[in-house]
mmCIF file of C-alpha atoms in Angstrom:
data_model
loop_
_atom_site.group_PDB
_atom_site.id
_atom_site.type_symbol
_atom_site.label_atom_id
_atom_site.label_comp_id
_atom_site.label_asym_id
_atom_site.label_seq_id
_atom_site.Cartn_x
_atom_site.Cartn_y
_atom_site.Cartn_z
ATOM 1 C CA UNK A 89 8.130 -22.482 -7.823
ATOM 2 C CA UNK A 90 9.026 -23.191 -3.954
ATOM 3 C CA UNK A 91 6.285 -24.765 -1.561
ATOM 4 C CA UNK A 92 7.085 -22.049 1.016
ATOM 5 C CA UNK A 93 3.737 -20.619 3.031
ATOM 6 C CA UNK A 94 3.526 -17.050 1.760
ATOM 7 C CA UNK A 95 3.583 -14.057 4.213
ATOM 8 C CA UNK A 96 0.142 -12.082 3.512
ATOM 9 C CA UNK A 97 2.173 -9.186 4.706
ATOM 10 C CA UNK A 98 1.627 -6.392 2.400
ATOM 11 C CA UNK A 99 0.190 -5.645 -1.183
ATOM 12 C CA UNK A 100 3.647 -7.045 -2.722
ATOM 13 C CA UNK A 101 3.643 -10.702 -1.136
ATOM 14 C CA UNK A 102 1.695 -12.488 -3.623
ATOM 15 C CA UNK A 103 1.906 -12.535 -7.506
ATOM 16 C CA UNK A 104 -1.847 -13.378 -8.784
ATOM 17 C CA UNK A 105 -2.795 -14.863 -11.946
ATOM 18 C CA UNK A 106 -5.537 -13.473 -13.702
ATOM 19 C CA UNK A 107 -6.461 -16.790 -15.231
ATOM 20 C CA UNK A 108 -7.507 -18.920 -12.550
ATOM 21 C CA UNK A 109 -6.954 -15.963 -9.608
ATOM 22 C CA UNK A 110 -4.498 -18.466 -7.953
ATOM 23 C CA UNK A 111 -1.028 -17.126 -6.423
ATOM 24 C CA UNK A 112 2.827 -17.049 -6.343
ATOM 25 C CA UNK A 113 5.232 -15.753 -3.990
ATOM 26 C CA UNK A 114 6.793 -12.595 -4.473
ATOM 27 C CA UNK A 115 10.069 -14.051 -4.186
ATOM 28 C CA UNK A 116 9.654 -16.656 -6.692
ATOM 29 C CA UNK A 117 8.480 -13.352 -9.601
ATOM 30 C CA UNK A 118 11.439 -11.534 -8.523
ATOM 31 C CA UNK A 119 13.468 -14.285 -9.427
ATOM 32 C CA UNK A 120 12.648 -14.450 -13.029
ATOM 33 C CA UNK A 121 10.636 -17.690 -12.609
ATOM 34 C CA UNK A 122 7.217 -16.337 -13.570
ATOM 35 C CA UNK A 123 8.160 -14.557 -17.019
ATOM 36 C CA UNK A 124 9.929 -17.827 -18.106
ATOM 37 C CA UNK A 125 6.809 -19.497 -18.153
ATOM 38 C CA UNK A 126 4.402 -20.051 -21.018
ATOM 39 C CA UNK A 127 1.020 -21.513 -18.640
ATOM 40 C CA UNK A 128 -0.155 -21.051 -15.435
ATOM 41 C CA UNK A 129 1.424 -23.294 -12.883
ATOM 42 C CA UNK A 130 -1.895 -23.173 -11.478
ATOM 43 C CA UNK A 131 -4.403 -24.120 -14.089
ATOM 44 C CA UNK A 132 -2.450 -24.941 -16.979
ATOM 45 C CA UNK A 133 -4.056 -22.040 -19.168
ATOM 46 C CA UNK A 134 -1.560 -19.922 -21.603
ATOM 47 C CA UNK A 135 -0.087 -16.432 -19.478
ATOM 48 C CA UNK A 136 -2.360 -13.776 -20.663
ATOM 49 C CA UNK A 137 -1.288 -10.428 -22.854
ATOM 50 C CA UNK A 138 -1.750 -7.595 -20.671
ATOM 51 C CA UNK A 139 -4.877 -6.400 -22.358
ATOM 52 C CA UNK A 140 -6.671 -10.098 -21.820
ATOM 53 C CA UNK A 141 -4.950 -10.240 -18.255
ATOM 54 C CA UNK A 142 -7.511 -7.032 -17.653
ATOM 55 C CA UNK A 143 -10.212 -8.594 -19.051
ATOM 56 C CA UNK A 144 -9.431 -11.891 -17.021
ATOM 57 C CA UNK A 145 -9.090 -9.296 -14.019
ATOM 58 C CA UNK A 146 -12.361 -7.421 -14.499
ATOM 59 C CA UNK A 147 -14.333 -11.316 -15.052
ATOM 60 C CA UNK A 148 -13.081 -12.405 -11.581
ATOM 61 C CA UNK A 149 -13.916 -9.044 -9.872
ATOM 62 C CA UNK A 150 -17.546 -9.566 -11.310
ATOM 63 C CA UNK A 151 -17.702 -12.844 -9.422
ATOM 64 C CA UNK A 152 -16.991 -11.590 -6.320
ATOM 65 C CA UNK A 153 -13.185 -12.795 -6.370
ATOM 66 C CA UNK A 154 -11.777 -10.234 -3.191
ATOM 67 C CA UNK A 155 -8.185 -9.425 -4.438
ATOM 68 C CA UNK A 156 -9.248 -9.026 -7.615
ATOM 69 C CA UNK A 157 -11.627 -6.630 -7.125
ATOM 70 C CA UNK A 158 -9.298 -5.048 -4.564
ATOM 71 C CA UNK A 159 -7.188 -4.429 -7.758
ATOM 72 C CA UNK A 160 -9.950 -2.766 -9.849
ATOM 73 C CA UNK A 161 -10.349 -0.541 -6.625
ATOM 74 C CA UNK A 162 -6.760 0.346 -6.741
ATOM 75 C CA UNK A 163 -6.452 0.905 -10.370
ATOM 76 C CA UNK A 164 -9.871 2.885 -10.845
ATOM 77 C CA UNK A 165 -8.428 4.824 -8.049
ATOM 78 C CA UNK A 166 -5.400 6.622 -9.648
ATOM 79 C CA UNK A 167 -5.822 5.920 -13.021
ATOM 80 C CA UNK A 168 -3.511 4.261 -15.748
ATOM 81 C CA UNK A 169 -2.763 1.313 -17.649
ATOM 82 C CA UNK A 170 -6.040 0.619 -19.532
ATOM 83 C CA UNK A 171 -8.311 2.266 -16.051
ATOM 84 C CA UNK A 172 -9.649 5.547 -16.218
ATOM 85 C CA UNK A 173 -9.504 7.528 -13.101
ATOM 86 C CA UNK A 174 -12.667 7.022 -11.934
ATOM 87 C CA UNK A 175 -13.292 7.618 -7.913
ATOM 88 C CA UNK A 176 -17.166 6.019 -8.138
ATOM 89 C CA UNK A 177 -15.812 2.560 -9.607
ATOM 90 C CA UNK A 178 -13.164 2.682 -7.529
ATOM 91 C CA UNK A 179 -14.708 3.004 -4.149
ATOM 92 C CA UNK A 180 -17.438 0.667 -5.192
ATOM 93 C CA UNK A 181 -14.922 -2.173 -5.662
ATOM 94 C CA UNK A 182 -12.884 -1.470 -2.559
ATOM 95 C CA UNK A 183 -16.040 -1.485 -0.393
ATOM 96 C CA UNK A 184 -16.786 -4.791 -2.054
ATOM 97 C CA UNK A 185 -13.607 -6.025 -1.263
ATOM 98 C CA UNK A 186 -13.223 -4.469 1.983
ATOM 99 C CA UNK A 187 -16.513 -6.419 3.040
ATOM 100 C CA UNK A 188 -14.342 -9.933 2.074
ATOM 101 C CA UNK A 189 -11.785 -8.667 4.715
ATOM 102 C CA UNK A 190 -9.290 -7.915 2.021
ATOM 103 C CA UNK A 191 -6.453 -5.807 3.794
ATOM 104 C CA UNK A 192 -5.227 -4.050 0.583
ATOM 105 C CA UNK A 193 -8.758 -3.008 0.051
ATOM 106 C CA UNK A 194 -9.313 -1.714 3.469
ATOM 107 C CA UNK A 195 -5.835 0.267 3.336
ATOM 108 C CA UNK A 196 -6.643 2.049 -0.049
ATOM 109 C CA UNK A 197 -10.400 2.622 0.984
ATOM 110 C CA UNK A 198 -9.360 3.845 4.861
ATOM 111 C CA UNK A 199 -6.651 6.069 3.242
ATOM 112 C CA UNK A 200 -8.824 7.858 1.079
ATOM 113 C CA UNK A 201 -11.666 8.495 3.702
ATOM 114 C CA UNK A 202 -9.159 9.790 6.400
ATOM 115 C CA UNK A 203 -7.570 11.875 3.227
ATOM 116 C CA UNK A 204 -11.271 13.253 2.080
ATOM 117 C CA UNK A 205 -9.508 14.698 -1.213
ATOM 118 C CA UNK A 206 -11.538 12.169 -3.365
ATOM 119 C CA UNK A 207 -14.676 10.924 -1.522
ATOM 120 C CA UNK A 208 -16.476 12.899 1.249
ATOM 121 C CA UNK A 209 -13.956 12.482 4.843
ATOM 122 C CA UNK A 210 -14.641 10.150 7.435
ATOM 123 C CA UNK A 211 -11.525 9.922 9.321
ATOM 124 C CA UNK A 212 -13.485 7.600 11.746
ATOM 125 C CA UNK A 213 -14.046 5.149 9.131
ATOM 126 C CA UNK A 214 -10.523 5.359 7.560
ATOM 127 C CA UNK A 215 -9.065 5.069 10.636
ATOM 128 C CA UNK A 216 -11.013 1.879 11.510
ATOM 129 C CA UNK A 217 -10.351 0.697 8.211
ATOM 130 C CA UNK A 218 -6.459 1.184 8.870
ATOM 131 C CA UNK A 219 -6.853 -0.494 12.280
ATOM 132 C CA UNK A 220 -8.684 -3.319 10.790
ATOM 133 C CA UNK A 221 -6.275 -4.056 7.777
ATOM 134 C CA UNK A 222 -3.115 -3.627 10.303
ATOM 135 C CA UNK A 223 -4.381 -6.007 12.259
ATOM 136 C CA UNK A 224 -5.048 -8.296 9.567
ATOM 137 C CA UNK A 225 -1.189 -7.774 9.026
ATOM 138 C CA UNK A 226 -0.605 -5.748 6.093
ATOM 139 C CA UNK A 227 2.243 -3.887 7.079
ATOM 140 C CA UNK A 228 1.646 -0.620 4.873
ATOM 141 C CA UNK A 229 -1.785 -0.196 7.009
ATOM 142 C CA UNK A 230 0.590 -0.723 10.216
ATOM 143 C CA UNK A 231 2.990 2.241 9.165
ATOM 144 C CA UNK A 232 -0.323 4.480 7.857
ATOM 145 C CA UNK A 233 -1.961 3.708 11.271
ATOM 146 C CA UNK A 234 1.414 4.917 13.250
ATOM 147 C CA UNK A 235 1.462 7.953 10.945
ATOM 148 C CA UNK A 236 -2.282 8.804 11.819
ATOM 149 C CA UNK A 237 -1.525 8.608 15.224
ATOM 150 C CA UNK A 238 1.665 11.356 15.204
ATOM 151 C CA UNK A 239 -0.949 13.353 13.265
ATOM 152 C CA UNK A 240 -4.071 13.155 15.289
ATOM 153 C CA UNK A 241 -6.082 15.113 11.880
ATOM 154 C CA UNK A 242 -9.808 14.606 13.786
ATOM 155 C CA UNK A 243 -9.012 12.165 16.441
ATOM 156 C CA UNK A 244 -6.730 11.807 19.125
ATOM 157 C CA UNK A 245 -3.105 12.119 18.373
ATOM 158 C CA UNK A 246 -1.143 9.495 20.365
ATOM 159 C CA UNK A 247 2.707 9.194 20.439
ATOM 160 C CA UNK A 248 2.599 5.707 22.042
ATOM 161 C CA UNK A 249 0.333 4.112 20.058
ATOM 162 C CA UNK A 250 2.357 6.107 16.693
ATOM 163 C CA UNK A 251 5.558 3.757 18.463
ATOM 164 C CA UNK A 252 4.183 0.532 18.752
ATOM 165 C CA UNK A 253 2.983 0.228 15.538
ATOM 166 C CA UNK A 254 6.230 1.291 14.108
ATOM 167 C CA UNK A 255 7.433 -1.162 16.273
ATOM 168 C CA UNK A 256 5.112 -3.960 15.467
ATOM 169 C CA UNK A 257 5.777 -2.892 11.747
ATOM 170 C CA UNK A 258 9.703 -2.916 11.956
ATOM 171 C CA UNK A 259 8.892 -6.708 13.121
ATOM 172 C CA UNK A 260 8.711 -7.425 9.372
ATOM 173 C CA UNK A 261 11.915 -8.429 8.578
ATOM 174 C CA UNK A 262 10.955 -9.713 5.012
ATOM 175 C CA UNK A 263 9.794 -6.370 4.222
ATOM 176 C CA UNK A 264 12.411 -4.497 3.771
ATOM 177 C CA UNK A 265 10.705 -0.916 2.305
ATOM 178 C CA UNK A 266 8.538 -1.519 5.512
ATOM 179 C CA UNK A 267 10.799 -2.409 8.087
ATOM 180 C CA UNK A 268 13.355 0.705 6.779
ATOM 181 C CA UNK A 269 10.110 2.858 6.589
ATOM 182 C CA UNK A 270 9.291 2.280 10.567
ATOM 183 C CA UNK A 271 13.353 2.293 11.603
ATOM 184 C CA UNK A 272 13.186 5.949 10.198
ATOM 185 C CA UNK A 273 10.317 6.524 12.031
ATOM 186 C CA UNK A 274 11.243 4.747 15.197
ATOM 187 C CA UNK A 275 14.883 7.001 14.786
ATOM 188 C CA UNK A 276 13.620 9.772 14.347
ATOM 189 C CA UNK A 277 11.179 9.434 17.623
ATOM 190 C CA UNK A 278 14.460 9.282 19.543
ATOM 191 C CA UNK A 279 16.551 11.879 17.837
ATOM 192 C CA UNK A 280 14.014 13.859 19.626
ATOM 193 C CA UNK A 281 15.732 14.505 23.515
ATOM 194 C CA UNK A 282 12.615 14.679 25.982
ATOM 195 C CA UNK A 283 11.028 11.435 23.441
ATOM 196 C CA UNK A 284 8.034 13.663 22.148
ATOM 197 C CA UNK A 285 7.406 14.961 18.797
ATOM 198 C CA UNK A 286 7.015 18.294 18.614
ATOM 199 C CA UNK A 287 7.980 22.033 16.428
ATOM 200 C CA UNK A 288 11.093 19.472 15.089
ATOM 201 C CA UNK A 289 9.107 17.589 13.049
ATOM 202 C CA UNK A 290 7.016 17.707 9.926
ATOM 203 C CA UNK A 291 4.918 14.126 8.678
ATOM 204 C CA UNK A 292 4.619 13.810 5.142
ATOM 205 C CA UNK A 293 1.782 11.332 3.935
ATOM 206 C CA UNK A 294 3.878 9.104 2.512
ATOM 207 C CA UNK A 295 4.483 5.555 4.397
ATOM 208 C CA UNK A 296 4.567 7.702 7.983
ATOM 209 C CA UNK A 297 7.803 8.977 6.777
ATOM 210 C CA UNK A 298 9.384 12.215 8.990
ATOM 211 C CA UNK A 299 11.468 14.966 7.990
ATOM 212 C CA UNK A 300 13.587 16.831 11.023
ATOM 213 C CA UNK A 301 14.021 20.755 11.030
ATOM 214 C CA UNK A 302 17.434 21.450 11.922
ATOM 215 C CA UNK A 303 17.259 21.800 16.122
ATOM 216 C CA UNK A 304 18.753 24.419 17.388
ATOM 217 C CA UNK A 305 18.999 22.974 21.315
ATOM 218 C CA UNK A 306 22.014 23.187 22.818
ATOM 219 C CA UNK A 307 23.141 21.088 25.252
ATOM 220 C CA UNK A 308 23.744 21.172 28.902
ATOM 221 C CA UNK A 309 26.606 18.932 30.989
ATOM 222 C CA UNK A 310 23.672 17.371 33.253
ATOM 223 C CA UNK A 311 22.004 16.417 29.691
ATOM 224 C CA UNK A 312 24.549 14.569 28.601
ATOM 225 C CA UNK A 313 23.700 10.972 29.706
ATOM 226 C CA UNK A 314 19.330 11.357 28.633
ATOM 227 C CA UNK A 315 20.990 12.669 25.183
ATOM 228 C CA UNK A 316 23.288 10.358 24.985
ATOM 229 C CA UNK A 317 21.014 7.040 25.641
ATOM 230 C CA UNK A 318 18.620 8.523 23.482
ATOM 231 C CA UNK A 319 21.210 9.191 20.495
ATOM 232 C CA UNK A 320 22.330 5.728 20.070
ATOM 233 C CA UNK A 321 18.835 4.693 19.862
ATOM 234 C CA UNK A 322 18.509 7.014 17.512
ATOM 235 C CA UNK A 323 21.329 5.849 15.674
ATOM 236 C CA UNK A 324 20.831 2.097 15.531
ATOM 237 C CA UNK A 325 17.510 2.413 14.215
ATOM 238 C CA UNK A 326 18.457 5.460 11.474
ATOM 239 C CA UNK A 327 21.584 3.292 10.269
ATOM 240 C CA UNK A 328 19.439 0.422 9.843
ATOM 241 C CA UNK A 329 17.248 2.691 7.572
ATOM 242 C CA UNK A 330 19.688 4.185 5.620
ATOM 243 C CA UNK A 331 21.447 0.477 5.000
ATOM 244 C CA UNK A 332 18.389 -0.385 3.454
ATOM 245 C CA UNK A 333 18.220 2.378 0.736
ATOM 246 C CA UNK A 334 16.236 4.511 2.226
ATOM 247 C CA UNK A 335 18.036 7.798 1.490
ATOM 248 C CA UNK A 336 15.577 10.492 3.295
ATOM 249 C CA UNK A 337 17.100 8.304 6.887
ATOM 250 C CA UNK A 338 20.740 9.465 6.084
ATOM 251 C CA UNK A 339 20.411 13.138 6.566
ATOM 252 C CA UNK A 340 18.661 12.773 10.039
ATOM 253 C CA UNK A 341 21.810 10.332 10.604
ATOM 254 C CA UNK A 342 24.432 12.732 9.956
ATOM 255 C CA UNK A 343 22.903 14.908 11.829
ATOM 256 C CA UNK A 344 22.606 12.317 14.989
ATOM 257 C CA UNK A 345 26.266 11.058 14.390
ATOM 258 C CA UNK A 346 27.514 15.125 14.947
ATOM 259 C CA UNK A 347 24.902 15.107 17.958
ATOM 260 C CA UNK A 348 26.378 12.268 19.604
ATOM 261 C CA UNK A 349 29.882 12.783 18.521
ATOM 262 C CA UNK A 350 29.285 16.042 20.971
ATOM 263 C CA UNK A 351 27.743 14.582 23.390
ATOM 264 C CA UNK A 352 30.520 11.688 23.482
ATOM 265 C CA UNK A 353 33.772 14.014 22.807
ATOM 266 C CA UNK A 354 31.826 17.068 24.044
ATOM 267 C CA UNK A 355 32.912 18.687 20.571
ATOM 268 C CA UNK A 356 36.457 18.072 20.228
ATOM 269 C CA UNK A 357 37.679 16.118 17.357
ATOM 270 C CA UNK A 358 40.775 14.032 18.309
ATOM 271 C CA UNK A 359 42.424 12.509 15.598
ATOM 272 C CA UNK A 360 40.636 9.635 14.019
ATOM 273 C CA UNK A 361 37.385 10.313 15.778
ATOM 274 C CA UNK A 362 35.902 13.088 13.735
ATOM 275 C CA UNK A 363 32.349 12.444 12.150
ATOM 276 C CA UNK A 364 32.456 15.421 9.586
ATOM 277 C CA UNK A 365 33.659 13.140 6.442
ATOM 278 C CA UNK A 366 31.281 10.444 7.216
ATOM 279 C CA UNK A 367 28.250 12.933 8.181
ATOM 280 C CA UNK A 368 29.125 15.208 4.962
ATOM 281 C CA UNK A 369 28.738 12.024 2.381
ATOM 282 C CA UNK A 370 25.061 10.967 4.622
ATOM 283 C CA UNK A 371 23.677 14.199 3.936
ATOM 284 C CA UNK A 372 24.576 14.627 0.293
ATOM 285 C CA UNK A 373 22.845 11.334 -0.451
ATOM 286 C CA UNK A 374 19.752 12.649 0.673
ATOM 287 C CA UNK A 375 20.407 16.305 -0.535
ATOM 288 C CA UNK A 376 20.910 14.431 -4.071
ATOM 289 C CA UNK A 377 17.616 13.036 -3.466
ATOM 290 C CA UNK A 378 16.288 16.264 -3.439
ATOM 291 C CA UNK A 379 15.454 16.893 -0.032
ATOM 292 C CA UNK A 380 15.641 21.037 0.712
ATOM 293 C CA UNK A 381 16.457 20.594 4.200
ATOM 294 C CA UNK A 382 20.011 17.897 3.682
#
């Protein structure tokens, strides 16, 4: 095991043992090193079966242990693997948790008060909660909060708060799902020409990802240079999403690299300088994915 500080960055940075509720790296598990071992590092006791690591898991949430009774939240919340779905339980052990300061406790318990599908809605409270857990720096809460602000559901919606948190998140550079998550997000605010969101975009609830309807604007000469500074924005940030796997960025991408390719060449393909190839393979990726709109 390295000897590195770990990042407290998001619900994936630390590996817990159920034994002795003591911690790994993330990096160190996805390297293999965990399942090669027989005992704890920690305390020296034998690696659990799954069904005693629950057990283990439910004895430490009794006695008050935070992130384990963040997990009982979590799992009581949606259900599976030996947890009933039970919504009661679940917010029970969140607002335990949440009351330790736990920031994956206070991003599953904000999310579903804002949400109100489960428990009665207090989007005030969630979006506290969110606040409180981004600034504790759990990057999922940071992208969540940016989302709540492009959506404004019962408070005010505000675009440059939505942008610095997507910036703040994108900060994350050992969080990849995150920091591709808020370069979509941070594209897609400047595919947009006047920098506003508006009829172009739809938020899904997922991570503050966006979706663009196909714009039908056309452009004008004296545009040119406000499109154009805003396009490779645009770009930079989408290719960075879409070089990190995330395969809803590459349709919004083909459609900025034909944008700008207009703007640039104002639409005539010279030899060697035509985006269509290029633009054609970005949007089948995400059209494969099964996005309607690529």
């Amino acid at each position: 095991l390295c000897l590195e500080d770990m990042p407290m960055a998001s619900n994936r940075s630390v590996v817990r043992f159920s034994c002795c509720g003591k911690g790994c790296c993330r990096d160190c598990n996805l390297q293999g090193t965990i399942h090669k071992l027989m005992k704890c590092p920690m305390c020296r006791a034998d690696i659990p079966t799954e069904r005693k690591g629950i057990k283990q898991m439910k004895a430490l949430a009794k006695k008050g242990v935070a992130f384990a009774q963040a997990e009982e939240g979590y799992k009581f919340l949606y259900g599976g693997n030996g947890y009933p779905l039970d919504v009661k339980q679940a917010v029970k052990f969140l607002e335990l948790a949440s009351e330790q300061n736990n920031p994956k406790a206070m991003r599953f318990l904000g999310h579903t008060l804002y949400e109100g599908k489960l428990v009665t809605q207090d989007v005030q409270r969630g979006l506290s909660l969110t606040r409180e857990a981004a600034n504790l720096g759990n990057v999922e809460s940071r992208l969540y909060l940016g989302m709540l602000y492009v959506l404004g559901n019962g408070h005010t919606r505000d675009i440059p708060k939505a942008i610095h948190n997507y910036t703040i998140a994108y900060g994350y550079n050992h969080e990849t799902h995150a920091q591709a998550g808020a370069a979509q997000q941070l594209g897609m605010y400047h595919f947009n020409i006047d920098g506003q969101y508006g009829k172009e975009f739809k938020a899904s609830m997922y991570y503050g990802e966006a979706v663009p309807i196909l714009m039908q604007k056309q452009y004008k000469e004296q545009e040119s240079y406000d499109c154009y500074s805003s396009m490779i924005l645009s770009k930079h940030y989408l290719s960075i999403a879409a070089g990190k796997g995330l395969k809803k960025a590459c349709f919004p991408l083909a459609l900025v690299l034909m944008d700008l390719h207009y703007v640039q060449y104002h639409g005539i393909d010279a030899p060697g300088h035509s985006v269509i190839p290029e633009s054609m393979h970005l949007a089948l990726k995400t059209a494969n994915d099964g996005e309607p709109e690529a």
